[in-house]
mmCIF file of C-alpha atoms in Angstrom:
data_model
loop_
_atom_site.group_PDB
_atom_site.id
_atom_site.type_symbol
_atom_site.label_atom_id
_atom_site.label_comp_id
_atom_site.label_asym_id
_atom_site.label_seq_id
_atom_site.Cartn_x
_atom_site.Cartn_y
_atom_site.Cartn_z
ATOM 1 C CA GLN A 1 12.453 15.403 3.982
ATOM 2 C CA VAL A 2 10.346 12.591 2.587
ATOM 3 C CA ARG A 3 8.023 11.011 5.103
ATOM 4 C CA PHE A 4 5.362 8.338 5.058
ATOM 5 C CA GLY A 5 2.894 7.699 7.864
ATOM 6 C CA GLU A 6 0.839 4.539 7.605
ATOM 7 C CA SER A 7 -2.179 3.685 9.744
ATOM 8 C CA GLY A 8 -5.309 1.564 9.809
ATOM 9 C CA GLY A 9 -3.922 -1.875 10.497
ATOM 10 C CA GLY A 10 -5.111 -4.202 13.202
ATOM 11 C CA LEU A 11 -6.224 -7.678 14.160
ATOM 12 C CA VAL A 12 -9.165 -8.983 12.163
ATOM 13 C CA GLN A 13 -10.771 -12.324 11.431
ATOM 14 C CA PRO A 14 -10.641 -13.981 8.022
ATOM 15 C CA GLY A 15 -13.140 -12.444 5.651
ATOM 16 C CA GLU A 16 -13.175 -9.063 7.347
ATOM 17 C CA SER A 17 -11.991 -5.740 5.932
ATOM 18 C CA LEU A 18 -9.506 -3.013 6.740
ATOM 19 C CA ARG A 19 -8.756 0.344 5.166
ATOM 20 C CA LEU A 20 -5.155 1.422 5.343
ATOM 21 C CA SER A 21 -4.062 5.033 4.992
ATOM 22 C CA CYS A 22 -0.711 6.556 4.210
ATOM 23 C CA VAL A 23 -0.005 10.268 4.548
ATOM 24 C CA ALA A 24 3.025 11.379 2.559
ATOM 25 C CA SER A 25 5.065 14.566 2.593
ATOM 26 C CA GLY A 26 8.298 16.034 1.304
ATOM 27 C CA PHE A 27 7.689 15.611 -2.423
ATOM 28 C CA GLU A 28 5.110 16.550 -5.073
ATOM 29 C CA PHE A 29 2.538 14.018 -4.022
ATOM 30 C CA ASP A 30 -0.145 14.946 -6.532
ATOM 31 C CA ILE A 31 1.958 13.922 -9.533
ATOM 32 C CA ALA A 32 3.734 10.966 -7.965
ATOM 33 C CA PRO A 33 2.643 7.405 -8.609
ATOM 34 C CA MET A 34 2.241 5.693 -5.260
ATOM 35 C CA GLY A 35 2.441 2.092 -4.187
ATOM 36 C CA TRP A 36 1.591 -0.150 -1.283
ATOM 37 C CA TYR A 37 4.025 -2.832 -0.212
ATOM 38 C CA ARG A 38 3.884 -5.550 2.399
ATOM 39 C CA HIS A 39 6.374 -7.568 4.345
ATOM 40 C CA ARG A 40 4.912 -10.913 5.276
ATOM 41 C CA PRO A 41 6.534 -13.176 7.868
ATOM 42 C CA GLY A 42 9.426 -15.110 6.365
ATOM 43 C CA LYS A 43 9.229 -13.315 3.039
ATOM 44 C CA GLU A 44 10.860 -10.369 1.328
ATOM 45 C CA ARG A 45 9.001 -7.093 1.043
ATOM 46 C CA GLU A 46 6.678 -7.281 -1.963
ATOM 47 C CA TRP A 47 4.717 -4.851 -4.019
ATOM 48 C CA VAL A 48 0.932 -5.032 -3.623
ATOM 49 C CA ALA A 49 -0.619 -2.227 -5.655
ATOM 50 C CA ARG A 50 0.182 1.101 -7.340
ATOM 51 C CA ILE A 51 -1.779 4.107 -8.513
ATOM 52 C CA SER A 52 -0.966 6.925 -10.896
ATOM 53 C CA GLY A 53 -0.619 10.492 -9.740
ATOM 54 C CA ASN A 54 -4.069 11.466 -10.986
ATOM 55 C CA GLY A 55 -5.631 8.280 -9.627
ATOM 56 C CA VAL A 56 -6.889 7.115 -13.003
ATOM 57 C CA SER A 57 -4.625 4.100 -13.436
ATOM 58 C CA THR A 58 -4.152 1.296 -10.943
ATOM 59 C CA ASP A 59 -2.246 -1.980 -10.990
ATOM 60 C CA TYR A 60 -2.189 -4.924 -8.626
ATOM 61 C CA ALA A 61 0.388 -7.602 -7.947
ATOM 62 C CA ASP A 62 -1.828 -10.515 -8.915
ATOM 63 C CA ASP A 63 -5.426 -11.472 -9.546
ATOM 64 C CA ASP A 64 -5.975 -12.538 -5.951
ATOM 65 C CA VAL A 65 -5.062 -9.070 -4.653
ATOM 66 C CA LYS A 66 -6.876 -7.355 -7.503
ATOM 67 C CA GLY A 67 -10.095 -9.069 -6.597
ATOM 68 C CA ARG A 68 -9.982 -8.095 -2.933
ATOM 69 C CA PHE A 69 -7.911 -4.904 -2.576
ATOM 70 C CA THR A 70 -8.536 -1.418 -3.950
ATOM 71 C CA ILE A 71 -5.940 1.333 -4.013
ATOM 72 C CA SER A 72 -7.078 4.944 -4.132
ATOM 73 C CA ARG A 73 -5.784 8.397 -3.273
ATOM 74 C CA ASP A 74 -6.850 11.854 -2.171
ATOM 75 C CA ASN A 75 -4.343 14.362 -3.464
ATOM 76 C CA ALA A 76 -5.877 17.158 -1.431
ATOM 77 C CA LYS A 77 -4.903 15.209 1.687
ATOM 78 C CA ASN A 78 -1.601 13.787 0.403
ATOM 79 C CA THR A 79 -3.015 10.394 1.265
ATOM 80 C CA VAL A 80 -3.111 7.031 -0.441
ATOM 81 C CA TYR A 81 -5.451 4.292 0.719
ATOM 82 C CA LEU A 82 -5.655 0.537 0.487
ATOM 83 C CA GLN A 83 -9.096 -0.954 1.008
ATOM 84 C CA MET A 84 -8.685 -4.620 1.821
ATOM 85 C CA ASN A 85 -11.708 -6.883 1.730
ATOM 86 C CA GLY A 86 -12.005 -10.611 2.249
ATOM 87 C CA LEU A 87 -8.807 -10.712 4.255
ATOM 88 C CA LYS A 88 -6.975 -14.006 4.520
ATOM 89 C CA PRO A 89 -4.413 -15.214 7.063
ATOM 90 C CA GLU A 90 -1.756 -15.007 4.340
ATOM 91 C CA ASP A 91 -2.363 -11.243 4.145
ATOM 92 C CA THR A 92 -0.801 -10.897 7.577
ATOM 93 C CA GLY A 93 2.196 -8.597 7.548
ATOM 94 C CA LYS A 94 3.488 -5.056 7.758
ATOM 95 C CA TYR A 95 2.105 -2.726 5.117
ATOM 96 C CA GLN A 96 4.003 0.330 3.916
ATOM 97 C CA CYS A 97 3.642 2.887 1.178
ATOM 98 C CA ASN A 98 6.191 4.641 -0.995
ATOM 99 C CA ALA A 99 6.314 6.562 -4.209
ATOM 100 C CA VAL A 100 7.034 4.350 -7.219
ATOM 101 C CA ARG A 101 9.405 5.399 -9.988
ATOM 102 C CA SER A 102 6.728 5.038 -12.651
ATOM 103 C CA MET A 103 3.590 3.087 -13.488
ATOM 104 C CA SER A 104 5.705 0.628 -15.464
ATOM 105 C CA THR A 105 7.638 -0.553 -12.439
ATOM 106 C CA HIS A 106 7.121 -1.267 -8.786
ATOM 107 C CA ALA A 107 10.595 -0.048 -7.868
ATOM 108 C CA VAL A 108 10.378 2.571 -5.161
ATOM 109 C CA ARG A 109 11.461 6.138 -5.689
ATOM 110 C CA PHE A 110 12.682 6.838 -2.175
ATOM 111 C CA GLY A 111 14.958 4.831 0.065
ATOM 112 C CA SER A 112 13.235 5.967 3.237
ATOM 113 C CA TRP A 113 10.192 4.164 4.592
ATOM 114 C CA GLY A 114 7.609 4.848 7.229
ATOM 115 C CA GLN A 115 7.102 2.569 10.187
ATOM 116 C CA GLY A 116 4.275 0.766 8.443
ATOM 117 C CA THR A 117 1.030 -0.548 9.817
ATOM 118 C CA HIS A 118 0.590 -4.128 10.924
ATOM 119 C CA VAL A 119 -2.208 -6.323 9.681
ATOM 120 C CA THR A 120 -2.961 -9.595 11.416
ATOM 121 C CA VAL A 121 -5.640 -11.895 10.065
ATOM 122 C CA ALA A 122 -6.465 -14.716 12.436
ATOM 123 C CA LEU A 123 -9.345 -16.422 14.191
#
């Protein structure tokens, strides 16, 4: 059974940082490209970043995210991370991870999702 367990969210002030973690199980994690997604208030779930199975290649949704967020992984721990620096109020939302079908798409591989971790950026 595929499972994702996200953690690390919280309430922070603008400009601060958070490091999100996602522990995955139920599939061959070490060869699976992984992605982070977020669901911001009033918007559809959107892709944020993805990383190849070996961690060498990374992609980000846009230049704003690319300049502030860093995706990484530890295959020995079946964990993917999202380091978020310079957080803005518009980053507020629920963050989730999933395996992506390939590094040429942000379409998810599995229909099941974890509960996510909530990030709130406010004064």
